[in-house]
PDB file of C-alpha atoms in Angstrom:
ATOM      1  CA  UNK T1132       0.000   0.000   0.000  1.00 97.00           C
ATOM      2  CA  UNK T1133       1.227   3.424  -0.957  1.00 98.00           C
ATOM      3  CA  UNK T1134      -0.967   6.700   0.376  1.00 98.00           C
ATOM      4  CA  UNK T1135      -0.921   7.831  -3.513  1.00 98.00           C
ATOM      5  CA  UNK T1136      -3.095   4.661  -4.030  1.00 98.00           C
ATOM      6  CA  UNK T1137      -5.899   6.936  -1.820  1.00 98.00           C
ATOM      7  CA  UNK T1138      -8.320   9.409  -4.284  1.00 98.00           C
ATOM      8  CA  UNK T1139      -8.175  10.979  -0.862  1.00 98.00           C
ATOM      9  CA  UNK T1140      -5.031  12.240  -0.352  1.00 98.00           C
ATOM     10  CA  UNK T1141      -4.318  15.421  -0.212  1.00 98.00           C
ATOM     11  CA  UNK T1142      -0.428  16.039   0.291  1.00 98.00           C
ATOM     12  CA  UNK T1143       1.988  13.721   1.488  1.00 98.00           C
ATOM     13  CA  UNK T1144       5.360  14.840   3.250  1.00 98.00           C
ATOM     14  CA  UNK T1145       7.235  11.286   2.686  1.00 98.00           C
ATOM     15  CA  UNK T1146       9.978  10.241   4.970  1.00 98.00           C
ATOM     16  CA  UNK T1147      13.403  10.599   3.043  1.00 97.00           C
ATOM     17  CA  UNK T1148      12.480  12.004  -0.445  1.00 98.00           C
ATOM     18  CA  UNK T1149      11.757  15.608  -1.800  1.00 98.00           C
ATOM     19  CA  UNK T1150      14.098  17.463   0.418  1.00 98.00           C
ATOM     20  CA  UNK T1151      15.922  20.112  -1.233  1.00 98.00           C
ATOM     21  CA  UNK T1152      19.232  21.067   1.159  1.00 98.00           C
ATOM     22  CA  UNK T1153      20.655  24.511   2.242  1.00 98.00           C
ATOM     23  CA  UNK T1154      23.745  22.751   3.564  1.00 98.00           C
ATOM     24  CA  UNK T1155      22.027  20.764   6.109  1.00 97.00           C
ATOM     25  CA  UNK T1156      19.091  22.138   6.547  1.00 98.00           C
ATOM     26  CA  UNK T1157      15.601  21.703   4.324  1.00 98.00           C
ATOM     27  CA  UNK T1158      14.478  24.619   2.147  1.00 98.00           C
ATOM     28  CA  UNK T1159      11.781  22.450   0.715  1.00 98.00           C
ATOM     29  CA  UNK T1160       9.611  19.439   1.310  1.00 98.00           C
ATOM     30  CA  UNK T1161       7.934  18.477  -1.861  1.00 98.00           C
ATOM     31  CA  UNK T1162       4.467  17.247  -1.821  1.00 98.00           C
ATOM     32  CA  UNK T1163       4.538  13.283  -3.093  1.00 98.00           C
ATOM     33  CA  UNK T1164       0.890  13.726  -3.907  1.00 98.00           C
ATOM     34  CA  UNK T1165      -0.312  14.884  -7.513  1.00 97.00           C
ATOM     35  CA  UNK T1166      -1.159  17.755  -5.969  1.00 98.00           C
ATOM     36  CA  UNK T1167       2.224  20.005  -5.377  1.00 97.00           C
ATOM     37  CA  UNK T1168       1.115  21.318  -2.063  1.00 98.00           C
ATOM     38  CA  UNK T1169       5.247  21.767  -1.251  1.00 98.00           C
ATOM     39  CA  UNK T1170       6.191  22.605   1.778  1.00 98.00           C
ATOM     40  CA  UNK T1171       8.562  25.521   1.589  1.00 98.00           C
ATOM     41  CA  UNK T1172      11.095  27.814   3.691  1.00 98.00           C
ATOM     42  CA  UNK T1173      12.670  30.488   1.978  1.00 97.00           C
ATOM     43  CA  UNK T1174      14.148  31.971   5.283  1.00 98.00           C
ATOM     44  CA  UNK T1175      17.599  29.898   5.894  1.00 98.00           C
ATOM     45  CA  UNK T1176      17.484  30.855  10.164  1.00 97.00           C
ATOM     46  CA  UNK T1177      13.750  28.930   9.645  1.00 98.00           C
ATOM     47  CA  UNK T1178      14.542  26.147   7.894  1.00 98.00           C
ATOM     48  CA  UNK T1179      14.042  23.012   9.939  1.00 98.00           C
ATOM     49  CA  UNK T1180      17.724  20.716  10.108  1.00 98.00           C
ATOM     50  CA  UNK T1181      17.783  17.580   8.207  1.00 98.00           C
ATOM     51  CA  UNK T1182      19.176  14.176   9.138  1.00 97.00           C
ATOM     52  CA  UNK T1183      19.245  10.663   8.184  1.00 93.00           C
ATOM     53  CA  UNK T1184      15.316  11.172   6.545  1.00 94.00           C
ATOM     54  CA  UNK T1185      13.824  13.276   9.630  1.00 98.00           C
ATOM     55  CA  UNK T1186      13.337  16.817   9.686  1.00 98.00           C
ATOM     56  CA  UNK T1187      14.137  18.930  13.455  1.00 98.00           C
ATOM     57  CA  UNK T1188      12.374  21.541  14.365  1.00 98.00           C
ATOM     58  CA  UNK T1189      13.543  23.782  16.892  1.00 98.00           C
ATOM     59  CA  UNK T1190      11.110  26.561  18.421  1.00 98.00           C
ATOM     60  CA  UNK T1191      13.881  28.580  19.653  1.00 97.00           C
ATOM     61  CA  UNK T1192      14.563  29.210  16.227  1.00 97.00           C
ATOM     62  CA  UNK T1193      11.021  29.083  14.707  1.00 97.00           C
ATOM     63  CA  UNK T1194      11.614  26.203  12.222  1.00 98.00           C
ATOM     64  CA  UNK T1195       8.567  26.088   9.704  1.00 98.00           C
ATOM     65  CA  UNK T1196       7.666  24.949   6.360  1.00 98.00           C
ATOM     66  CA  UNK T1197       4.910  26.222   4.317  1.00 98.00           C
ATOM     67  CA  UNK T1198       2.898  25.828   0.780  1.00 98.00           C
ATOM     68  CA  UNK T1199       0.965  28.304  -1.213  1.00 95.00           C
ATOM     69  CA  UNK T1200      -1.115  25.046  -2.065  1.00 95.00           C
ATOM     70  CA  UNK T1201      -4.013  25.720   0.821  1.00 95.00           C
ATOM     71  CA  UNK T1202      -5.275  22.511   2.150  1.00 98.00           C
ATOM     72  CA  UNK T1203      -8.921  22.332   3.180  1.00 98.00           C
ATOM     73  CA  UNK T1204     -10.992  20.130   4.798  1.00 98.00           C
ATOM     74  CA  UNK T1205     -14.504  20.499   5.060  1.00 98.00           C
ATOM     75  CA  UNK T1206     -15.723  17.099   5.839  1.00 98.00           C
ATOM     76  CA  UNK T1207     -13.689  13.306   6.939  1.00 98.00           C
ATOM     77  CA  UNK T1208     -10.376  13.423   7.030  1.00 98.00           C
ATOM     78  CA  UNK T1209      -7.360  11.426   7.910  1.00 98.00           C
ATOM     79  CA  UNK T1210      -4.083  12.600   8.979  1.00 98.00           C
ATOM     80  CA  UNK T1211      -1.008  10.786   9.986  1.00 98.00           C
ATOM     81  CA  UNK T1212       2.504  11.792  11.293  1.00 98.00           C
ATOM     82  CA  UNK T1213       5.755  10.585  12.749  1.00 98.00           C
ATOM     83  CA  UNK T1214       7.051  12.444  15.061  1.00 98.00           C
ATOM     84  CA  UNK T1215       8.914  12.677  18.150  1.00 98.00           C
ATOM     85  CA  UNK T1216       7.866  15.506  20.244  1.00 97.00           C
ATOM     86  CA  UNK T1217      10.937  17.447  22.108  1.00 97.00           C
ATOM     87  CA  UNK T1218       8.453  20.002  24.109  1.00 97.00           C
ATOM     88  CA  UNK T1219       4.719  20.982  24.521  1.00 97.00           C
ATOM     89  CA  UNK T1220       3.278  23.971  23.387  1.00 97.00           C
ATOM     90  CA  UNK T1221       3.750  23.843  19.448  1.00 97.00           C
ATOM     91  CA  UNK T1222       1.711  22.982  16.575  1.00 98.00           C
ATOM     92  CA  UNK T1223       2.133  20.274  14.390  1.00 98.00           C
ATOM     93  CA  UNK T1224       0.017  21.109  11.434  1.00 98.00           C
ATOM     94  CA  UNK T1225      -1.479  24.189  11.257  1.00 98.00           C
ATOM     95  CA  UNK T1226      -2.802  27.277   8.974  1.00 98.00           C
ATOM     96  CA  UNK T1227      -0.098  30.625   9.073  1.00 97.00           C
ATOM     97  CA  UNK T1228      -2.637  32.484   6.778  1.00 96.00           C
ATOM     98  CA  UNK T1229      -6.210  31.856   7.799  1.00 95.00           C
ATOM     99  CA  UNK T1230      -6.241  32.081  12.076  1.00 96.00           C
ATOM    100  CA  UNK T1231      -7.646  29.988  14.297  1.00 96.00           C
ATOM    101  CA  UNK T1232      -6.618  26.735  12.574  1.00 98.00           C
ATOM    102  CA  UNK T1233      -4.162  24.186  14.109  1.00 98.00           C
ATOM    103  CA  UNK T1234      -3.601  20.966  15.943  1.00 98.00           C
ATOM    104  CA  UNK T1235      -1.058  21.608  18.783  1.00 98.00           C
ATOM    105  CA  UNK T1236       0.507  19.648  21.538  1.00 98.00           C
ATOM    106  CA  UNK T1237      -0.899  21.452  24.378  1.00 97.00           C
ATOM    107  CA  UNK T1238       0.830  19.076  27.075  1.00 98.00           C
ATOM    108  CA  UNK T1239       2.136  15.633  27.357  1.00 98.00           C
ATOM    109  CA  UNK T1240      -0.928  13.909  27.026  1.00 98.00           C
ATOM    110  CA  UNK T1241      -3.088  16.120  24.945  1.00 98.00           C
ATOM    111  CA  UNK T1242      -3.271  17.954  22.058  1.00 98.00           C
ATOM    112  CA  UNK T1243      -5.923  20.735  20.569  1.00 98.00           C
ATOM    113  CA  UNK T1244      -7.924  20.903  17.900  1.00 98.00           C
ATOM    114  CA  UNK T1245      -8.638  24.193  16.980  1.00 98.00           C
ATOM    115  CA  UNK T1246     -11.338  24.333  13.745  1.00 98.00           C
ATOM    116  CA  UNK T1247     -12.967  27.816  12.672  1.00 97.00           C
ATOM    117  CA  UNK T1248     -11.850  29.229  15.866  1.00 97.00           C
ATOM    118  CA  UNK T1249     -13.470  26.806  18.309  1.00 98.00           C
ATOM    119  CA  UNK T1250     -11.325  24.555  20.043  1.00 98.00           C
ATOM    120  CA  UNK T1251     -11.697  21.023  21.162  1.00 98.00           C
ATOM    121  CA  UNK T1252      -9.096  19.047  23.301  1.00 98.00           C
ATOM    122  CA  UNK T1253      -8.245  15.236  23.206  1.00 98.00           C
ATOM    123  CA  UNK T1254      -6.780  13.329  25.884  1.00 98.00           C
ATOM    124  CA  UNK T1255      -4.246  10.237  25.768  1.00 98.00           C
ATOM    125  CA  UNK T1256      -5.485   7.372  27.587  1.00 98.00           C
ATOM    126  CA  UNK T1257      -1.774   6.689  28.814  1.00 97.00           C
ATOM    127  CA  UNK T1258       1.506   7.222  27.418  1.00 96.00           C
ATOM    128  CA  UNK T1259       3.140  10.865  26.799  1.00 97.00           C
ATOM    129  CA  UNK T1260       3.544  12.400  23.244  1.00 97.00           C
ATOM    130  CA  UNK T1261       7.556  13.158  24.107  1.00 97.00           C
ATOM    131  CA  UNK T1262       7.884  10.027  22.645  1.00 96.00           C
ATOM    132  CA  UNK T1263       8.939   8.156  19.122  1.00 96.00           C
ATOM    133  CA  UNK T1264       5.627   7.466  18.120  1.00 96.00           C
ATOM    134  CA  UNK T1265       3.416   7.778  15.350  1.00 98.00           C
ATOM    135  CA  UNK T1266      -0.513  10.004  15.171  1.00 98.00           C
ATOM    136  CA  UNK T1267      -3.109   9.472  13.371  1.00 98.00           C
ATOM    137  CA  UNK T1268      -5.969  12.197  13.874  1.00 98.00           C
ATOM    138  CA  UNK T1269      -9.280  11.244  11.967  1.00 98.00           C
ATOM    139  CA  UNK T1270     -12.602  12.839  11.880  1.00 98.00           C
ATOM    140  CA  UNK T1271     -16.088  11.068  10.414  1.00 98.00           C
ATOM    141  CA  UNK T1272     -19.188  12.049  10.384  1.00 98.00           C
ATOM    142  CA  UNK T1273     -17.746  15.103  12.350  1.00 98.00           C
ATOM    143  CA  UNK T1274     -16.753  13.331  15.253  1.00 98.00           C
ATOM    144  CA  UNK T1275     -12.821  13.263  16.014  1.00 98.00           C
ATOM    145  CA  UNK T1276     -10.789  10.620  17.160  1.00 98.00           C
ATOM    146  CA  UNK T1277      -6.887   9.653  17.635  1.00 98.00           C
ATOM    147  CA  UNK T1278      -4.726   7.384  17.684  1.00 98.00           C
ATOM    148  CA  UNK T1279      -1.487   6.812  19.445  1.00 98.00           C
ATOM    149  CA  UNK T1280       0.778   4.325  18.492  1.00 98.00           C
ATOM    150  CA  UNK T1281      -1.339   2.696  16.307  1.00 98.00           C
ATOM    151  CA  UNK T1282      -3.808   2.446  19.256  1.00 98.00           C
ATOM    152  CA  UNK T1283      -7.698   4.059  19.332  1.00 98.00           C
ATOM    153  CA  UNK T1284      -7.714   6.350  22.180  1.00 98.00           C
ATOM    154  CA  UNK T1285     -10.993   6.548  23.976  1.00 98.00           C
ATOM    155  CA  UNK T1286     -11.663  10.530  24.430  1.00 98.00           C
ATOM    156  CA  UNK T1287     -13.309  11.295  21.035  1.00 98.00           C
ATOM    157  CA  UNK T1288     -15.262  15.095  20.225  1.00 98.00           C
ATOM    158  CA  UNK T1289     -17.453  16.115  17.892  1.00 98.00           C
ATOM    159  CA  UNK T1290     -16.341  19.034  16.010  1.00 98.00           C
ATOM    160  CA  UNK T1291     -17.412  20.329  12.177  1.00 98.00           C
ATOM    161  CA  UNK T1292     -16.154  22.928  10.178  1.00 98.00           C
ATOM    162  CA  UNK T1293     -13.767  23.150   7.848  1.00 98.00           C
ATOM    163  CA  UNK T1294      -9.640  22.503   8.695  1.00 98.00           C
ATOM    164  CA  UNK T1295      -7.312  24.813   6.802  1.00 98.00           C
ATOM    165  CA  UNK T1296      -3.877  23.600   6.422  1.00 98.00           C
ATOM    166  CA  UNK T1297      -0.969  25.269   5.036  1.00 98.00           C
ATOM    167  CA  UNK T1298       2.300  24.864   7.387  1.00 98.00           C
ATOM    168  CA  UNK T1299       4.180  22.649   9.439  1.00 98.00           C
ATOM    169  CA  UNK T1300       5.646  24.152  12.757  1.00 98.00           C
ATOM    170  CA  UNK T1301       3.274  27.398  13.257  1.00 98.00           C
ATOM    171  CA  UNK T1302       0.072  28.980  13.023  1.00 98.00           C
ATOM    172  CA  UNK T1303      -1.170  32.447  12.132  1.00 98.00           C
ATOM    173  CA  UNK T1304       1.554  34.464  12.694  1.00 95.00           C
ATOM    174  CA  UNK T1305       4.226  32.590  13.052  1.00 96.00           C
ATOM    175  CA  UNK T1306       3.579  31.703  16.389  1.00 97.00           C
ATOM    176  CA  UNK T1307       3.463  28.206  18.986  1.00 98.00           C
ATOM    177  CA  UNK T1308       6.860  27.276  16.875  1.00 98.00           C
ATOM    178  CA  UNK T1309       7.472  23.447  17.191  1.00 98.00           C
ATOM    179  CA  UNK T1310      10.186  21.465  18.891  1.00 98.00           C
ATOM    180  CA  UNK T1311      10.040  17.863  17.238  1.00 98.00           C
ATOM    181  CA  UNK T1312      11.636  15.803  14.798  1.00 98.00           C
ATOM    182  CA  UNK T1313       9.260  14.854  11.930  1.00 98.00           C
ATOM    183  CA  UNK T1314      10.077  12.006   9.940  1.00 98.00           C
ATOM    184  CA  UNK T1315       6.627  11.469   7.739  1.00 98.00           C
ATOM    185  CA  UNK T1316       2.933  13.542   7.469  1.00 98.00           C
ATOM    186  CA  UNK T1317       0.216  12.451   5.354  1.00 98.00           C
ATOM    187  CA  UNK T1318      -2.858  13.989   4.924  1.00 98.00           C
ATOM    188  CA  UNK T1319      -6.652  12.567   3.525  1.00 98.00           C
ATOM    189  CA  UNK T1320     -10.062  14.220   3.027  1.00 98.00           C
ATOM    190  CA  UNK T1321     -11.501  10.575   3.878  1.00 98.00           C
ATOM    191  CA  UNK T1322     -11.713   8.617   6.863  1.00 98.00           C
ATOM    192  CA  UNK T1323     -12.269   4.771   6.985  1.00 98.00           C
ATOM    193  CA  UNK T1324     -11.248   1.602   9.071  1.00 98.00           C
ATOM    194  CA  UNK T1325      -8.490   0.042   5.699  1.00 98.00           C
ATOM    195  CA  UNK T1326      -7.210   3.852   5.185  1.00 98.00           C
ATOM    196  CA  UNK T1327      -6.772   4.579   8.773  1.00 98.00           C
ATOM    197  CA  UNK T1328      -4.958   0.723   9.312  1.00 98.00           C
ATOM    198  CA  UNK T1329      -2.961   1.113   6.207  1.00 98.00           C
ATOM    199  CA  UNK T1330      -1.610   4.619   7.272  1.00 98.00           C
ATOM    200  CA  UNK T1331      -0.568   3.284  10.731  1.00 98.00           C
ATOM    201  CA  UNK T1332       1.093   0.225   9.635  1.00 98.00           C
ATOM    202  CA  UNK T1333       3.041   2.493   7.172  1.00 98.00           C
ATOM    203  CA  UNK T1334       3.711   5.098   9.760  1.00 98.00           C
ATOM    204  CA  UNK T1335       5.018   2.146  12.532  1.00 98.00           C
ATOM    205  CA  UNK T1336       7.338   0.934   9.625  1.00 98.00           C
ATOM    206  CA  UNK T1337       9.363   4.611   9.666  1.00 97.00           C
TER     207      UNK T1337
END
C-alpha cells in the first residue's frame, strides 16, 4: 500500500524524499501527492535541520515549512505523522494564513484541535507524546478521534467545520513554533477503518 493509491489524499510529506538542502538544513519538502502542495522555507534561520530522513524543528529558532497550495478540509479526514515531540506547546500542522486553525501539543498527554476558531481538546489514555511514536488524527461524520501508536484512544469530540492547512511548525503568525523531529505527514479528506490501518502500519514501519 502506498498513500498515492488513496483518491483521498491530499499532500503527502514522505519520509526521506523531496528534500531540497541549504547545507544541512531543508528549504523544501515536496508534496509526493499529484497535488504540489510543497512545503517551503525560503528563510535559511527557519529552515528546519535535516538528518538521516527526519526533519528537526527547533522553536527557539522558529523552524517552519509552508505551501501556497491551501489545504482544506470540510468534511472526513485522515491525517497521519511521525514524530517525536521534544516540548509541549507547538503545533504540528497548522494554517499561518487563515487564524484559528491548528492541531497543537498542548501538554504531554493532549493535544488541541482548533477548527474555525473553536477549540476542542483530546486526551491520551496513557503514554506521553515526548515520545517516538506515530498520530493518526481522523474525523467522520464530524466526530474526532486519535490514535497513538497505532492504538484508538478513547476521548473522542465532535467538532465540524472546515480545517485549513498550510504549514508545518506554526500557526497564524508565526507563532506556537514546534520542537520535534518529523520524519513522515500524510494527509486525507476521507476517513475509513483500511485507510486509517494502512496509514498506521506504514507510519510504525518509519
Amino acid at each position: 500500500w502506498s498513500p498515492t493509491d488513496e483518491a483521498s489524499l491530499e499532500a503527502w510529506y514522505q519520509y526521506q524524499e523531496g528534500i531540497t538542502l541549504n547545507g544541512s538544513d531543508v528549504s523544501q519538502w515536496a508534496d509526493s501527492s499529484t497535488n504540489s502542495r510543497d512545503m517551503v522555507q525560503a528563510t535559511a534561520t527557519e529552515q528546519p535541520a535535516y538528518s538521516e530522513g527526519a526533519l528537526t524543528f527547533v522553536a527557539a529558532d522558529s523552524n517552519n515549512l509552508q505551501t501556497t497550495g491551501q489545504i482544506t478540509l470540510s468534511g472526513d479526514f485522515t491525517i497521519g505523522m511521525r514524530v517525536y515531540m521534544q516540548a509541549t506547546g507547538g503545533v504540528l500542522i497548522a494554517d499561518n494564513t487563515t487564524s484559528e486553525e491548528f492541531f497543537k501539543v498542548a501538554s504531554t498527554t493532549r493535544i488541541n484541535i482548533r477548527i474555525d476558531g473553536t477549540t476542542k481538546q483530546i486526551d491520551l489514555d496513557s503514554g506521553t507524546f515526548l515520545s517516538d511514536t506515530y498520530l493518526l488524527i481522523t474525523r467522520a461524520s464530524d466526530v474526532i478521534s486519535l490514535y497513538f501508536g497505532g492504538v484508538l484512544q478513547s476521548d473522542t469530540e465532535t467538532h465540524p467545520g472546515t480545517s485549513d492547512i498550510d504549514a508545518i511548525g506554526v500557526r497564524k503568525t508565526d507563532t506556537n513554533p514546534l520542537s520535534a523531529i518529523v520524519k513522515e505527514v500524510q494527509i486525507f479528506s476521507a476517513s475509513n477503518a483500511t485507510l486509517i490501518a494502512n496509514v498506521n502500519t506504514r507510519l510504525a514501519s518509519l
